[in-house]
JSON list of C-alpha atoms in Angstrom, two decimals:
[
{"chain": "A", "resi": 23, "resn": "UNK", "atom": "CA", "xyz": [-0.09, -0.07, -0.12]},
{"chain": "A", "resi": 24, "resn": "UNK", "atom": "CA", "xyz": [2.77, 2.79, 1.17]},
{"chain": "A", "resi": 25, "resn": "UNK", "atom": "CA", "xyz": [5.13, 1.90, -2.50]},
{"chain": "A", "resi": 26, "resn": "UNK", "atom": "CA", "xyz": [1.50, 1.64, -4.17]},
{"chain": "A", "resi": 27, "resn": "UNK", "atom": "CA", "xyz": [1.28, 5.10, -2.42]},
{"chain": "A", "resi": 28, "resn": "UNK", "atom": "CA", "xyz": [4.61, 6.66, -3.06]},
{"chain": "A", "resi": 29, "resn": "UNK", "atom": "CA", "xyz": [4.61, 5.73, -6.92]},
{"chain": "A", "resi": 30, "resn": "UNK", "atom": "CA", "xyz": [1.05, 7.41, -7.07]},
{"chain": "A", "resi": 31, "resn": "UNK", "atom": "CA", "xyz": [2.90, 10.32, -5.61]},
{"chain": "A", "resi": 32, "resn": "UNK", "atom": "CA", "xyz": [6.07, 10.49, -7.35]},
{"chain": "A", "resi": 33, "resn": "UNK", "atom": "CA", "xyz": [3.62, 9.82, -10.92]},
{"chain": "A", "resi": 34, "resn": "UNK", "atom": "CA", "xyz": [1.67, 13.54, -9.89]},
{"chain": "A", "resi": 35, "resn": "UNK", "atom": "CA", "xyz": [4.81, 15.86, -9.06]},
{"chain": "A", "resi": 36, "resn": "UNK", "atom": "CA", "xyz": [6.63, 13.88, -12.54]},
{"chain": "A", "resi": 37, "resn": "UNK", "atom": "CA", "xyz": [2.64, 14.37, -14.13]},
{"chain": "A", "resi": 38, "resn": "UNK", "atom": "CA", "xyz": [2.25, 18.58, -13.01]},
{"chain": "A", "resi": 39, "resn": "UNK", "atom": "CA", "xyz": [6.18, 19.55, -13.37]},
{"chain": "A", "resi": 40, "resn": "UNK", "atom": "CA", "xyz": [6.40, 23.05, -14.96]},
{"chain": "A", "resi": 41, "resn": "UNK", "atom": "CA", "xyz": [2.69, 23.55, -13.80]},
{"chain": "A", "resi": 42, "resn": "UNK", "atom": "CA", "xyz": [1.58, 26.70, -12.59]},
{"chain": "A", "resi": 43, "resn": "UNK", "atom": "CA", "xyz": [-0.47, 26.71, -9.77]},
{"chain": "A", "resi": 44, "resn": "UNK", "atom": "CA", "xyz": [-4.09, 28.08, -9.36]},
{"chain": "A", "resi": 45, "resn": "UNK", "atom": "CA", "xyz": [-6.66, 28.81, -6.42]},
{"chain": "A", "resi": 46, "resn": "UNK", "atom": "CA", "xyz": [-10.24, 27.79, -6.60]},
{"chain": "A", "resi": 47, "resn": "UNK", "atom": "CA", "xyz": [-12.00, 30.72, -6.32]},
{"chain": "A", "resi": 48, "resn": "UNK", "atom": "CA", "xyz": [-15.27, 30.08, -3.92]},
{"chain": "A", "resi": 49, "resn": "UNK", "atom": "CA", "xyz": [-17.57, 32.80, -5.58]},
{"chain": "A", "resi": 50, "resn": "UNK", "atom": "CA", "xyz": [-16.83, 32.02, -8.98]},
{"chain": "A", "resi": 51, "resn": "UNK", "atom": "CA", "xyz": [-17.05, 28.37, -8.24]},
{"chain": "A", "resi": 52, "resn": "UNK", "atom": "CA", "xyz": [-20.11, 25.89, -7.21]},
{"chain": "A", "resi": 53, "resn": "UNK", "atom": "CA", "xyz": [-21.46, 22.65, -8.09]},
{"chain": "A", "resi": 54, "resn": "UNK", "atom": "CA", "xyz": [-24.85, 21.96, -9.04]},
{"chain": "A", "resi": 55, "resn": "UNK", "atom": "CA", "xyz": [-27.21, 18.57, -10.08]},
{"chain": "A", "resi": 56, "resn": "UNK", "atom": "CA", "xyz": [-30.17, 17.58, -10.19]},
{"chain": "A", "resi": 57, "resn": "UNK", "atom": "CA", "xyz": [-32.20, 14.59, -10.54]},
{"chain": "A", "resi": 58, "resn": "UNK", "atom": "CA", "xyz": [-34.76, 13.03, -11.71]},
{"chain": "A", "resi": 59, "resn": "UNK", "atom": "CA", "xyz": [-37.89, 12.86, -9.32]},
{"chain": "A", "resi": 60, "resn": "UNK", "atom": "CA", "xyz": [-40.67, 10.47, -9.95]},
{"chain": "A", "resi": 61, "resn": "UNK", "atom": "CA", "xyz": [-40.69, 10.26, -13.89]},
{"chain": "A", "resi": 62, "resn": "UNK", "atom": "CA", "xyz": [-42.02, 14.21, -13.44]},
{"chain": "A", "resi": 63, "resn": "UNK", "atom": "CA", "xyz": [-39.14, 15.80, -13.78]},
{"chain": "A", "resi": 64, "resn": "UNK", "atom": "CA", "xyz": [-35.94, 17.06, -11.70]},
{"chain": "A", "resi": 65, "resn": "UNK", "atom": "CA", "xyz": [-35.42, 17.86, -8.98]},
{"chain": "A", "resi": 66, "resn": "UNK", "atom": "CA", "xyz": [-32.27, 20.29, -8.29]},
{"chain": "A", "resi": 67, "resn": "UNK", "atom": "CA", "xyz": [-30.11, 21.45, -6.32]},
{"chain": "A", "resi": 68, "resn": "UNK", "atom": "CA", "xyz": [-26.30, 23.62, -5.69]},
{"chain": "A", "resi": 69, "resn": "UNK", "atom": "CA", "xyz": [-23.12, 23.73, -3.81]},
{"chain": "A", "resi": 70, "resn": "UNK", "atom": "CA", "xyz": [-22.00, 26.77, -3.31]},
{"chain": "A", "resi": 71, "resn": "UNK", "atom": "CA", "xyz": [-17.84, 28.13, -1.95]},
{"chain": "A", "resi": 72, "resn": "UNK", "atom": "CA", "xyz": [-16.15, 25.62, -3.72]},
{"chain": "A", "resi": 73, "resn": "UNK", "atom": "CA", "xyz": [-12.50, 25.66, -2.73]},
{"chain": "A", "resi": 74, "resn": "UNK", "atom": "CA", "xyz": [-9.77, 23.70, -3.77]},
{"chain": "A", "resi": 75, "resn": "UNK", "atom": "CA", "xyz": [-6.36, 24.39, -6.22]},
{"chain": "A", "resi": 76, "resn": "UNK", "atom": "CA", "xyz": [-5.21, 23.08, -9.24]},
{"chain": "A", "resi": 77, "resn": "UNK", "atom": "CA", "xyz": [-2.30, 22.51, -11.34]},
{"chain": "A", "resi": 78, "resn": "UNK", "atom": "CA", "xyz": [-2.35, 23.30, -14.74]},
{"chain": "A", "resi": 79, "resn": "UNK", "atom": "CA", "xyz": [0.88, 23.05, -17.51]},
{"chain": "A", "resi": 80, "resn": "UNK", "atom": "CA", "xyz": [-0.92, 23.29, -20.97]},
{"chain": "A", "resi": 81, "resn": "UNK", "atom": "CA", "xyz": [2.44, 22.64, -22.97]},
{"chain": "A", "resi": 82, "resn": "UNK", "atom": "CA", "xyz": [3.28, 19.76, -21.96]},
{"chain": "A", "resi": 83, "resn": "UNK", "atom": "CA", "xyz": [-0.77, 19.10, -21.37]},
{"chain": "A", "resi": 84, "resn": "UNK", "atom": "CA", "xyz": [-0.62, 18.48, -17.46]},
{"chain": "A", "resi": 85, "resn": "UNK", "atom": "CA", "xyz": [-2.41, 19.08, -14.42]},
{"chain": "A", "resi": 86, "resn": "UNK", "atom": "CA", "xyz": [-4.55, 18.21, -11.03]},
{"chain": "A", "resi": 87, "resn": "UNK", "atom": "CA", "xyz": [-7.35, 19.93, -9.10]},
{"chain": "A", "resi": 88, "resn": "UNK", "atom": "CA", "xyz": [-8.64, 19.32, -5.82]},
{"chain": "A", "resi": 89, "resn": "UNK", "atom": "CA", "xyz": [-11.79, 20.65, -5.10]},
{"chain": "A", "resi": 90, "resn": "UNK", "atom": "CA", "xyz": [-13.39, 20.10, -1.54]},
{"chain": "A", "resi": 91, "resn": "UNK", "atom": "CA", "xyz": [-16.96, 20.81, -1.92]},
{"chain": "A", "resi": 92, "resn": "UNK", "atom": "CA", "xyz": [-18.73, 22.01, 2.07]},
{"chain": "A", "resi": 93, "resn": "UNK", "atom": "CA", "xyz": [-22.23, 19.52, 1.87]},
{"chain": "A", "resi": 94, "resn": "UNK", "atom": "CA", "xyz": [-23.48, 22.56, 3.80]},
{"chain": "A", "resi": 95, "resn": "UNK", "atom": "CA", "xyz": [-23.96, 24.90, 1.39]},
{"chain": "A", "resi": 96, "resn": "UNK", "atom": "CA", "xyz": [-26.50, 22.94, -0.82]},
{"chain": "A", "resi": 97, "resn": "UNK", "atom": "CA", "xyz": [-29.31, 24.85, -1.24]},
{"chain": "A", "resi": 98, "resn": "UNK", "atom": "CA", "xyz": [-32.21, 24.16, -2.96]},
{"chain": "A", "resi": 99, "resn": "UNK", "atom": "CA", "xyz": [-34.70, 27.20, -3.32]},
{"chain": "A", "resi": 100, "resn": "UNK", "atom": "CA", "xyz": [-36.30, 24.77, 0.27]},
{"chain": "A", "resi": 101, "resn": "UNK", "atom": "CA", "xyz": [-35.47, 24.52, 3.67]},
{"chain": "A", "resi": 102, "resn": "UNK", "atom": "CA", "xyz": [-37.50, 21.55, 3.78]},
{"chain": "A", "resi": 103, "resn": "UNK", "atom": "CA", "xyz": [-35.48, 20.53, 0.67]},
{"chain": "A", "resi": 104, "resn": "UNK", "atom": "CA", "xyz": [-32.31, 21.26, 2.22]},
{"chain": "A", "resi": 105, "resn": "UNK", "atom": "CA", "xyz": [-32.72, 19.80, 5.29]},
{"chain": "A", "resi": 106, "resn": "UNK", "atom": "CA", "xyz": [-33.57, 16.53, 3.85]},
{"chain": "A", "resi": 107, "resn": "UNK", "atom": "CA", "xyz": [-30.31, 16.46, 0.95]},
{"chain": "A", "resi": 108, "resn": "UNK", "atom": "CA", "xyz": [-27.93, 17.38, 4.03]},
{"chain": "A", "resi": 109, "resn": "UNK", "atom": "CA", "xyz": [-29.90, 14.38, 6.18]},
{"chain": "A", "resi": 110, "resn": "UNK", "atom": "CA", "xyz": [-28.12, 10.97, 6.88]},
{"chain": "A", "resi": 111, "resn": "UNK", "atom": "CA", "xyz": [-30.91, 9.87, 4.13]},
{"chain": "A", "resi": 112, "resn": "UNK", "atom": "CA", "xyz": [-28.23, 11.80, 1.37]},
{"chain": "A", "resi": 113, "resn": "UNK", "atom": "CA", "xyz": [-25.15, 13.55, 2.55]},
{"chain": "A", "resi": 114, "resn": "UNK", "atom": "CA", "xyz": [-25.32, 13.02, 5.17]},
{"chain": "A", "resi": 115, "resn": "UNK", "atom": "CA", "xyz": [-23.58, 16.09, 6.33]},
{"chain": "A", "resi": 116, "resn": "UNK", "atom": "CA", "xyz": [-23.82, 15.77, 10.30]},
{"chain": "A", "resi": 117, "resn": "UNK", "atom": "CA", "xyz": [-20.93, 13.02, 9.46]},
{"chain": "A", "resi": 118, "resn": "UNK", "atom": "CA", "xyz": [-19.47, 14.01, 6.13]},
{"chain": "A", "resi": 119, "resn": "UNK", "atom": "CA", "xyz": [-19.22, 17.57, 5.83]},
{"chain": "A", "resi": 120, "resn": "UNK", "atom": "CA", "xyz": [-17.66, 17.42, 2.81]},
{"chain": "A", "resi": 121, "resn": "UNK", "atom": "CA", "xyz": [-17.48, 15.83, -0.85]},
{"chain": "A", "resi": 122, "resn": "UNK", "atom": "CA", "xyz": [-13.78, 15.46, -2.70]},
{"chain": "A", "resi": 123, "resn": "UNK", "atom": "CA", "xyz": [-12.56, 15.75, -5.93]},
{"chain": "A", "resi": 124, "resn": "UNK", "atom": "CA", "xyz": [-9.21, 14.79, -6.79]},
{"chain": "A", "resi": 125, "resn": "UNK", "atom": "CA", "xyz": [-8.21, 14.74, -11.11]},
{"chain": "A", "resi": 126, "resn": "UNK", "atom": "CA", "xyz": [-6.02, 11.66, -11.90]},
{"chain": "A", "resi": 127, "resn": "UNK", "atom": "CA", "xyz": [-6.03, 13.44, -15.91]},
{"chain": "A", "resi": 128, "resn": "UNK", "atom": "CA", "xyz": [-6.22, 15.52, -17.61]},
{"chain": "A", "resi": 129, "resn": "UNK", "atom": "CA", "xyz": [-7.18, 14.60, -21.39]},
{"chain": "A", "resi": 130, "resn": "UNK", "atom": "CA", "xyz": [-6.75, 17.03, -23.78]},
{"chain": "A", "resi": 131, "resn": "UNK", "atom": "CA", "xyz": [-8.46, 16.34, -27.41]},
{"chain": "A", "resi": 132, "resn": "UNK", "atom": "CA", "xyz": [-5.46, 18.59, -29.41]},
{"chain": "A", "resi": 133, "resn": "UNK", "atom": "CA", "xyz": [-4.83, 21.72, -27.85]},
{"chain": "A", "resi": 134, "resn": "UNK", "atom": "CA", "xyz": [-9.01, 21.36, -25.99]},
{"chain": "A", "resi": 135, "resn": "UNK", "atom": "CA", "xyz": [-9.29, 20.65, -22.24]},
{"chain": "A", "resi": 136, "resn": "UNK", "atom": "CA", "xyz": [-12.36, 17.30, -23.51]},
{"chain": "A", "resi": 137, "resn": "UNK", "atom": "CA", "xyz": [-12.09, 16.29, -19.69]},
{"chain": "A", "resi": 138, "resn": "UNK", "atom": "CA", "xyz": [-10.49, 15.42, -16.13]},
{"chain": "A", "resi": 139, "resn": "UNK", "atom": "CA", "xyz": [-10.72, 12.09, -14.24]},
{"chain": "A", "resi": 140, "resn": "UNK", "atom": "CA", "xyz": [-10.54, 11.44, -10.45]},
{"chain": "A", "resi": 141, "resn": "UNK", "atom": "CA", "xyz": [-11.70, 10.32, -8.12]},
{"chain": "A", "resi": 142, "resn": "UNK", "atom": "CA", "xyz": [-14.81, 11.45, -6.17]},
{"chain": "A", "resi": 143, "resn": "UNK", "atom": "CA", "xyz": [-15.02, 10.59, -2.26]},
{"chain": "A", "resi": 144, "resn": "UNK", "atom": "CA", "xyz": [-18.19, 11.20, -0.84]},
{"chain": "A", "resi": 145, "resn": "UNK", "atom": "CA", "xyz": [-20.64, 9.86, 2.56]},
{"chain": "A", "resi": 146, "resn": "UNK", "atom": "CA", "xyz": [-17.14, 7.59, 2.84]},
{"chain": "A", "resi": 147, "resn": "UNK", "atom": "CA", "xyz": [-16.10, 5.88, -0.32]},
{"chain": "A", "resi": 148, "resn": "UNK", "atom": "CA", "xyz": [-14.16, 6.99, -3.35]},
{"chain": "A", "resi": 149, "resn": "UNK", "atom": "CA", "xyz": [-15.86, 6.66, -6.59]},
{"chain": "A", "resi": 150, "resn": "UNK", "atom": "CA", "xyz": [-14.04, 7.09, -10.62]},
{"chain": "A", "resi": 151, "resn": "UNK", "atom": "CA", "xyz": [-15.85, 10.06, -12.21]},
{"chain": "A", "resi": 152, "resn": "UNK", "atom": "CA", "xyz": [-14.79, 11.27, -15.39]},
{"chain": "A", "resi": 153, "resn": "UNK", "atom": "CA", "xyz": [-15.85, 15.47, -15.31]},
{"chain": "A", "resi": 154, "resn": "UNK", "atom": "CA", "xyz": [-16.22, 16.13, -19.26]},
{"chain": "A", "resi": 155, "resn": "UNK", "atom": "CA", "xyz": [-15.21, 19.52, -19.91]},
{"chain": "A", "resi": 156, "resn": "UNK", "atom": "CA", "xyz": [-17.44, 22.04, -21.98]},
{"chain": "A", "resi": 157, "resn": "UNK", "atom": "CA", "xyz": [-15.89, 24.54, -21.87]},
{"chain": "A", "resi": 158, "resn": "UNK", "atom": "CA", "xyz": [-12.80, 25.59, -20.19]},
{"chain": "A", "resi": 159, "resn": "UNK", "atom": "CA", "xyz": [-10.52, 28.39, -21.21]},
{"chain": "A", "resi": 160, "resn": "UNK", "atom": "CA", "xyz": [-7.38, 30.42, -19.30]},
{"chain": "A", "resi": 161, "resn": "UNK", "atom": "CA", "xyz": [-6.63, 34.11, -19.68]},
{"chain": "A", "resi": 162, "resn": "UNK", "atom": "CA", "xyz": [-5.46, 37.07, -18.14]},
{"chain": "A", "resi": 163, "resn": "UNK", "atom": "CA", "xyz": [-8.72, 38.70, -15.91]},
{"chain": "A", "resi": 164, "resn": "UNK", "atom": "CA", "xyz": [-8.66, 42.47, -16.78]},
{"chain": "A", "resi": 165, "resn": "UNK", "atom": "CA", "xyz": [-10.13, 42.90, -12.65]},
{"chain": "A", "resi": 166, "resn": "UNK", "atom": "CA", "xyz": [-7.81, 40.75, -11.01]},
{"chain": "A", "resi": 167, "resn": "UNK", "atom": "CA", "xyz": [-4.37, 41.81, -13.18]},
{"chain": "A", "resi": 168, "resn": "UNK", "atom": "CA", "xyz": [-3.47, 37.75, -12.80]},
{"chain": "A", "resi": 169, "resn": "UNK", "atom": "CA", "xyz": [-4.36, 34.76, -15.24]},
{"chain": "A", "resi": 170, "resn": "UNK", "atom": "CA", "xyz": [-7.44, 32.72, -14.60]},
{"chain": "A", "resi": 171, "resn": "UNK", "atom": "CA", "xyz": [-8.35, 29.09, -15.85]},
{"chain": "A", "resi": 172, "resn": "UNK", "atom": "CA", "xyz": [-12.37, 29.29, -15.66]},
{"chain": "A", "resi": 173, "resn": "UNK", "atom": "CA", "xyz": [-14.27, 25.83, -16.94]},
{"chain": "A", "resi": 174, "resn": "UNK", "atom": "CA", "xyz": [-18.10, 24.74, -16.96]},
{"chain": "A", "resi": 175, "resn": "UNK", "atom": "CA", "xyz": [-17.34, 20.59, -16.78]},
{"chain": "A", "resi": 176, "resn": "UNK", "atom": "CA", "xyz": [-20.71, 17.85, -16.57]},
{"chain": "A", "resi": 177, "resn": "UNK", "atom": "CA", "xyz": [-20.98, 14.09, -15.55]},
{"chain": "A", "resi": 178, "resn": "UNK", "atom": "CA", "xyz": [-23.26, 11.55, -14.15]},
{"chain": "A", "resi": 179, "resn": "UNK", "atom": "CA", "xyz": [-22.67, 9.15, -11.96]},
{"chain": "A", "resi": 180, "resn": "UNK", "atom": "CA", "xyz": [-25.21, 6.51, -10.30]},
{"chain": "A", "resi": 181, "resn": "UNK", "atom": "CA", "xyz": [-25.31, 7.93, -6.49]},
{"chain": "A", "resi": 182, "resn": "UNK", "atom": "CA", "xyz": [-26.44, 4.28, -4.94]},
{"chain": "A", "resi": 183, "resn": "UNK", "atom": "CA", "xyz": [-22.22, 3.99, -5.44]},
{"chain": "A", "resi": 184, "resn": "UNK", "atom": "CA", "xyz": [-21.62, 6.16, -2.36]},
{"chain": "A", "resi": 185, "resn": "UNK", "atom": "CA", "xyz": [-24.13, 4.86, -1.15]},
{"chain": "A", "resi": 186, "resn": "UNK", "atom": "CA", "xyz": [-27.52, 7.05, -0.76]},
{"chain": "A", "resi": 187, "resn": "UNK", "atom": "CA", "xyz": [-29.77, 5.16, -1.54]},
{"chain": "A", "resi": 188, "resn": "UNK", "atom": "CA", "xyz": [-32.88, 7.00, -0.78]},
{"chain": "A", "resi": 189, "resn": "UNK", "atom": "CA", "xyz": [-36.28, 6.36, -2.53]},
{"chain": "A", "resi": 190, "resn": "UNK", "atom": "CA", "xyz": [-34.32, 4.78, -5.86]},
{"chain": "A", "resi": 191, "resn": "UNK", "atom": "CA", "xyz": [-36.22, 1.59, -5.63]},
{"chain": "A", "resi": 192, "resn": "UNK", "atom": "CA", "xyz": [-39.59, 3.91, -5.21]},
{"chain": "A", "resi": 193, "resn": "UNK", "atom": "CA", "xyz": [-38.84, 5.51, -8.43]},
{"chain": "A", "resi": 194, "resn": "UNK", "atom": "CA", "xyz": [-36.16, 8.73, -8.03]},
{"chain": "A", "resi": 195, "resn": "UNK", "atom": "CA", "xyz": [-33.22, 7.94, -10.29]},
{"chain": "A", "resi": 196, "resn": "UNK", "atom": "CA", "xyz": [-30.02, 6.56, -9.07]},
{"chain": "A", "resi": 197, "resn": "UNK", "atom": "CA", "xyz": [-28.15, 8.76, -11.79]},
{"chain": "A", "resi": 198, "resn": "UNK", "atom": "CA", "xyz": [-27.37, 12.22, -11.18]},
{"chain": "A", "resi": 199, "resn": "UNK", "atom": "CA", "xyz": [-26.30, 14.55, -13.35]},
{"chain": "A", "resi": 200, "resn": "UNK", "atom": "CA", "xyz": [-23.69, 16.67, -12.00]},
{"chain": "A", "resi": 201, "resn": "UNK", "atom": "CA", "xyz": [-22.70, 20.58, -13.87]},
{"chain": "A", "resi": 202, "resn": "UNK", "atom": "CA", "xyz": [-19.69, 22.08, -12.21]},
{"chain": "A", "resi": 203, "resn": "UNK", "atom": "CA", "xyz": [-18.27, 26.05, -12.68]},
{"chain": "A", "resi": 204, "resn": "UNK", "atom": "CA", "xyz": [-14.75, 26.62, -11.99]},
{"chain": "A", "resi": 205, "resn": "UNK", "atom": "CA", "xyz": [-12.88, 29.45, -11.63]},
{"chain": "A", "resi": 206, "resn": "UNK", "atom": "CA", "xyz": [-8.97, 29.36, -10.92]},
{"chain": "A", "resi": 207, "resn": "UNK", "atom": "CA", "xyz": [-6.38, 32.32, -9.54]},
{"chain": "A", "resi": 208, "resn": "UNK", "atom": "CA", "xyz": [-3.43, 31.52, -10.43]},
{"chain": "A", "resi": 209, "resn": "UNK", "atom": "CA", "xyz": [-0.48, 31.68, -7.66]}
]
């Protein structure tokens, strides 16, 4: 196990050598989710004030992202639904206060970032996830006078892989659409 962790750390260090470091802007980074609600339409909610960092080197087409999603920030538009989402039946915010995505690889199509593969840890369980980039660009931000990378990413997960089984057998879909907007400033 220790050899595996050491090999992964060395691989990460080599793959992100020369990469710039960026800090997630929590005011402009959020995750939205939606799930089919008994075949009557989608129920949606969002997580806000995400934090973390990333490393990115477009020349070598490498990167690393570590994003922390605070469960207590979940908002649906209804306090009753917010409380249910935070309950032990769903995200169990009291026991698992954060969701974490850690990348393992950035995928490129030509010079364009196409996807980011990694692991999603939620409710104490970790499973692989790939986030498809629908938009991603780094540019010089006029207001803060720093390079900023910003993008939109999508995936669909089976919530039962993380033990979120509530209502999965009575008509609420196991499949959850996830949209993440990330903005990070170069340090």
